[in-house]
C-alpha cells in the first residue's frame, strides 16, 4: 500500500527561467506534488550565501501551466529557508531537489555551487535532498538523457531515505552514452585561478575570474573519474566539516597560553 | 636558527574598516610581514560565494600607517583568490588568517560564514589557514582578550603546520575570563528561521531573515559547549564534504536504470 503523493520542493541557482529547472520540475511532477522556489536571477557561484543585510521578496508566479512556482530575490539557500518557513510553514516537504544545474558541480565545485548549497540547506532542515548537475554550461543544454536517472534517484531517496545528515551530489556527463550510476567520493581537485586583467575606459584595472580545473587525484572511486568514464556520479555529502582525524594531532600541541 | 619572517595574508568578511581586522593585522604584524586583502564593504553571510557574473576591483589603500592593504569589490573568497594570483603571484604566503569576525562562527555557522569560507579557500590553496571569530556582533566589540590566543595559535600553525587539507576554526567567548583552549568538533545545531514579514509602502510584503540558534547536541566535545564554558574553541575543518560512511549504504541500493 503506497502512501499519498510526496511533496517535492524544487530549487536551483540558475534562476527560475533556466531550462534545467524546467526539466527537473517536469520529472518531479511525475512522482509527486511539486512546489518550485527559485531565484529571480542567476545565482551561480553563490555558495552557501544568505541574505542578511537587506530584505527578501517572495512572489508566486505563473510561468508554466499547473505548476506552483515562487520567485525569490535572494540566494539559493534563501529560497530553501523561505520555502520551509513561508510556504510549507513547518510541514516539511518529503524531498528537496536542486538543479538541474547548467554545469558540473563535482569535486571542489560543491563549495562554490549555489545548486549544491541549496541541497545542503535542505539536508540541514532534515529534508532528504539531492543536487543535480549536467556537464553543459549552455542555456541550450540537453537534459533529456538525465531524466530517467533523476526520477530513479529521487524515488530511491523517497523509498529508502538517506543516512542522517547526508544528501546526494549527482552529476551527469553530457551526451546520451551513460554507462550507469557510480557511488563516488569527492575528487581532490581545485581551480587554478587566472584572473583576466583589463582596463576600463578610465584607465583603472578590473579583473574577471577565470581558471583551470586542476585534478590532484588519481583515484578511480572519484566523481571526476566516473564522469570522465561516462557514469552518473553520486557522492554522499555531509555538512559536518570537522576534520575528526586532525583532533588528536591538535591535542598533542602544547599551548603556551 | 629561525628562518626569515613569515608572510601572513589577513582577510575578513566584515570589510576592510572593521575593528576586528585591525586587531588581527596588528597581532600578526608582531609575527611576520602582513598583507591585508579585504572586502570594501561588509560581506557577512556570503559563505563560499565567488563573483563570476561581473568583474572585480582590487585597489591598494593606505588606511593604517605602514600596513600593506588592498580593498576588493568581491566576496571574502574572491579576496583570497585575488591575493594569491595578483598580489603574491604564485609565491604563496606562509599563513592565511581571517577575521577577527564580529560574531561567532561556531557549529553550522561555518557554512554561512564569509570569514570561514575565506580561510577554507586559503586551505584549498594549500596555505595553512585559520579563521577567528568573537562572540560579539557589535562594532564596539573588544578583541583585546583574544590577542594572546590569536598569536599563539598562529605561531603554532607556522611552527607545526596543519594536517593536509585541513584548517582551523577558532571562536572566542566575549569577556576576559577565558579558561584556555579546547580542541573540539563542530556541534550539531541549526538555525530555526523566523522570517520577519513586513509591508512596503506599496502594500507588497518583504521578509527579513532572522532566526533562533537551535542546539541538537549534548556532547561536551563540541565548540558550542566549549564556548559556553569560557574556553576558546578550536575545530579542525576539512573541505572534503564526502560522507564516507554513507558510501556502503548507497552501494547497497539496487538501481533500476
Short mmCIF file of N, CA and C in Angstrom, two decimals, chain A residues 9 11 48 50 76-86 88-96 117-129 164-167 239, chain B residues 108 111-112 188-195 209-212 214 216:
data_model
loop_
_atom_site.label_atom_id
_atom_site.label_comp_id
_atom_site.label_asym_id
_atom_site.label_seq_id
_atom_site.Cartn_x
_atom_site.Cartn_y
_atom_site.Cartn_z
N UNK A 9 10.01 19.84 -3.09
CA UNK A 9 10.50 21.20 -3.29
C UNK A 9 11.59 21.19 -4.35
N UNK A 11 14.36 23.54 -6.31
CA UNK A 11 15.09 24.81 -6.27
C UNK A 11 16.23 24.76 -7.30
N UNK A 48 27.10 29.00 -0.15
CA UNK A 48 26.09 28.93 0.91
C UNK A 48 25.69 30.32 1.41
N UNK A 50 23.75 33.62 2.35
CA UNK A 50 22.40 34.01 2.76
C UNK A 50 22.32 35.53 2.75
N UNK A 76 20.13 30.89 -3.50
CA UNK A 76 19.53 29.55 -3.45
C UNK A 76 19.22 29.09 -2.02
N UNK A 77 20.13 29.37 -1.08
CA UNK A 77 19.88 28.96 0.31
C UNK A 77 18.69 29.74 0.89
N UNK A 78 18.60 31.03 0.58
CA UNK A 78 17.43 31.81 0.99
C UNK A 78 16.14 31.16 0.48
N UNK A 79 16.16 30.67 -0.76
CA UNK A 79 14.97 30.04 -1.35
C UNK A 79 14.49 28.88 -0.48
N UNK A 80 15.43 28.04 -0.03
CA UNK A 80 15.06 26.89 0.79
C UNK A 80 14.51 27.35 2.14
N UNK A 81 15.19 28.32 2.75
CA UNK A 81 14.74 28.82 4.05
C UNK A 81 13.33 29.43 3.94
N UNK A 82 13.10 30.25 2.91
CA UNK A 82 11.78 30.86 2.73
C UNK A 82 10.72 29.81 2.43
N UNK A 83 11.08 28.82 1.61
CA UNK A 83 10.12 27.77 1.27
C UNK A 83 9.67 27.04 2.54
N UNK A 84 10.63 26.63 3.36
CA UNK A 84 10.31 25.88 4.58
C UNK A 84 9.47 26.74 5.51
N UNK A 85 9.84 28.00 5.63
CA UNK A 85 9.21 28.84 6.65
C UNK A 85 7.92 29.49 6.19
N UNK A 86 7.85 29.95 4.95
CA UNK A 86 6.71 30.74 4.50
C UNK A 86 5.74 29.98 3.61
N UNK A 88 5.81 26.12 3.15
CA UNK A 88 5.43 24.86 3.81
C UNK A 88 5.03 25.09 5.27
N UNK A 89 5.45 26.22 5.84
CA UNK A 89 5.06 26.62 7.19
C UNK A 89 5.25 25.50 8.21
N UNK A 90 6.41 24.89 8.19
CA UNK A 90 6.73 23.90 9.22
C UNK A 90 6.40 22.47 8.81
N UNK A 91 5.42 22.27 7.90
CA UNK A 91 5.15 20.92 7.39
C UNK A 91 6.11 20.68 6.23
N UNK A 92 7.23 20.06 6.53
CA UNK A 92 8.31 20.00 5.54
C UNK A 92 7.99 19.11 4.34
N UNK A 93 8.55 19.43 3.18
CA UNK A 93 8.36 18.56 2.02
C UNK A 93 9.07 17.23 2.23
N UNK A 94 8.67 16.22 1.43
CA UNK A 94 9.27 14.88 1.56
C UNK A 94 10.62 14.79 0.87
N UNK A 95 10.88 15.75 -0.03
CA UNK A 95 12.11 15.70 -0.81
C UNK A 95 12.45 17.12 -1.25
N UNK A 96 13.73 17.43 -1.29
CA UNK A 96 14.19 18.70 -1.87
C UNK A 96 15.18 18.37 -2.97
N UNK A 117 24.55 24.09 -2.48
CA UNK A 117 24.30 24.70 -1.18
C UNK A 117 22.81 24.70 -0.84
N UNK A 118 21.96 24.86 -1.85
CA UNK A 118 20.51 24.77 -1.61
C UNK A 118 20.16 23.36 -1.14
N UNK A 119 20.76 22.35 -1.75
CA UNK A 119 20.51 20.96 -1.32
C UNK A 119 21.06 20.72 0.09
N UNK A 120 22.23 21.29 0.38
CA UNK A 120 22.80 21.17 1.73
C UNK A 120 21.83 21.79 2.74
N UNK A 121 21.28 22.96 2.40
CA UNK A 121 20.34 23.62 3.31
C UNK A 121 19.10 22.76 3.53
N UNK A 122 18.64 22.10 2.45
CA UNK A 122 17.52 21.16 2.62
C UNK A 122 17.86 20.08 3.62
N UNK A 123 19.08 19.54 3.51
CA UNK A 123 19.51 18.48 4.43
C UNK A 123 19.64 18.99 5.86
N UNK A 124 20.12 20.23 6.02
CA UNK A 124 20.20 20.82 7.36
C UNK A 124 18.80 20.89 7.97
N UNK A 125 17.80 21.12 7.13
CA UNK A 125 16.40 21.15 7.57
C UNK A 125 15.81 19.74 7.71
N UNK A 126 16.66 18.72 7.64
CA UNK A 126 16.26 17.31 7.77
C UNK A 126 15.33 16.85 6.65
N UNK A 127 15.38 17.53 5.49
CA UNK A 127 14.63 17.10 4.31
C UNK A 127 15.59 16.26 3.45
N UNK A 128 15.18 15.05 3.04
CA UNK A 128 16.04 14.29 2.12
C UNK A 128 16.30 15.13 0.87
N UNK A 129 17.55 15.32 0.50
CA UNK A 129 17.88 16.32 -0.52
C UNK A 129 18.89 15.80 -1.53
N UNK A 164 21.43 9.80 8.24
CA UNK A 164 21.26 11.07 8.95
C UNK A 164 22.30 12.12 8.52
N UNK A 165 21.82 13.33 8.28
CA UNK A 165 22.69 14.47 7.99
C UNK A 165 23.56 14.27 6.76
N UNK A 166 22.99 13.59 5.76
CA UNK A 166 23.68 13.48 4.47
C UNK A 166 22.72 13.86 3.35
N UNK A 167 23.26 14.13 2.19
CA UNK A 167 22.49 14.41 0.98
C UNK A 167 23.27 13.85 -0.20
N UNK A 239 27.49 17.79 6.06
CA UNK A 239 27.79 19.20 6.37
C UNK A 239 28.47 19.34 7.72
N UNK B 108 27.26 25.08 12.85
CA UNK B 108 26.77 25.14 11.47
C UNK B 108 27.07 26.50 10.81
N UNK B 111 29.23 27.19 7.59
CA UNK B 111 28.77 27.12 6.20
C UNK B 111 28.36 28.49 5.66
N UNK B 112 27.78 29.32 6.50
CA UNK B 112 27.27 30.62 6.06
C UNK B 112 28.34 31.71 6.11
N UNK B 188 26.38 19.79 16.45
CA UNK B 188 25.20 19.57 15.62
C UNK B 188 24.11 20.55 16.04
N UNK B 189 23.93 21.58 15.24
CA UNK B 189 22.96 22.63 15.55
C UNK B 189 22.49 23.24 14.25
N UNK B 190 21.45 24.02 14.30
CA UNK B 190 20.98 24.69 13.09
C UNK B 190 20.25 25.98 13.49
N UNK B 191 19.93 26.79 12.51
CA UNK B 191 19.11 27.97 12.74
C UNK B 191 17.67 27.64 12.42
N UNK B 192 16.79 27.91 13.37
CA UNK B 192 15.35 27.82 13.10
C UNK B 192 14.93 29.20 12.62
N UNK B 193 14.60 29.27 11.34
CA UNK B 193 14.31 30.58 10.74
C UNK B 193 12.99 31.13 11.25
N UNK B 194 12.98 32.42 11.36
CA UNK B 194 11.74 33.13 11.68
C UNK B 194 11.76 34.39 10.84
N UNK B 195 11.24 34.31 9.62
CA UNK B 195 11.27 35.49 8.75
C UNK B 195 10.33 36.55 9.31
N UNK B 209 15.38 38.03 7.12
CA UNK B 209 15.82 36.75 7.67
C UNK B 209 16.26 36.93 9.12
N UNK B 210 15.61 36.24 10.02
CA UNK B 210 16.06 36.19 11.41
C UNK B 210 16.00 34.73 11.83
N UNK B 211 16.38 34.42 13.03
CA UNK B 211 16.32 33.02 13.42
C UNK B 211 16.80 32.80 14.84
N UNK B 212 16.56 31.61 15.31
CA UNK B 212 16.96 31.21 16.65
C UNK B 212 17.92 30.03 16.51
N UNK B 214 19.45 26.68 17.24
CA UNK B 214 18.80 25.50 17.82
C UNK B 214 19.85 24.41 18.01
N UNK B 216 21.21 20.84 18.90
CA UNK B 216 20.72 19.46 18.91
C UNK B 216 21.82 18.49 19.32
#
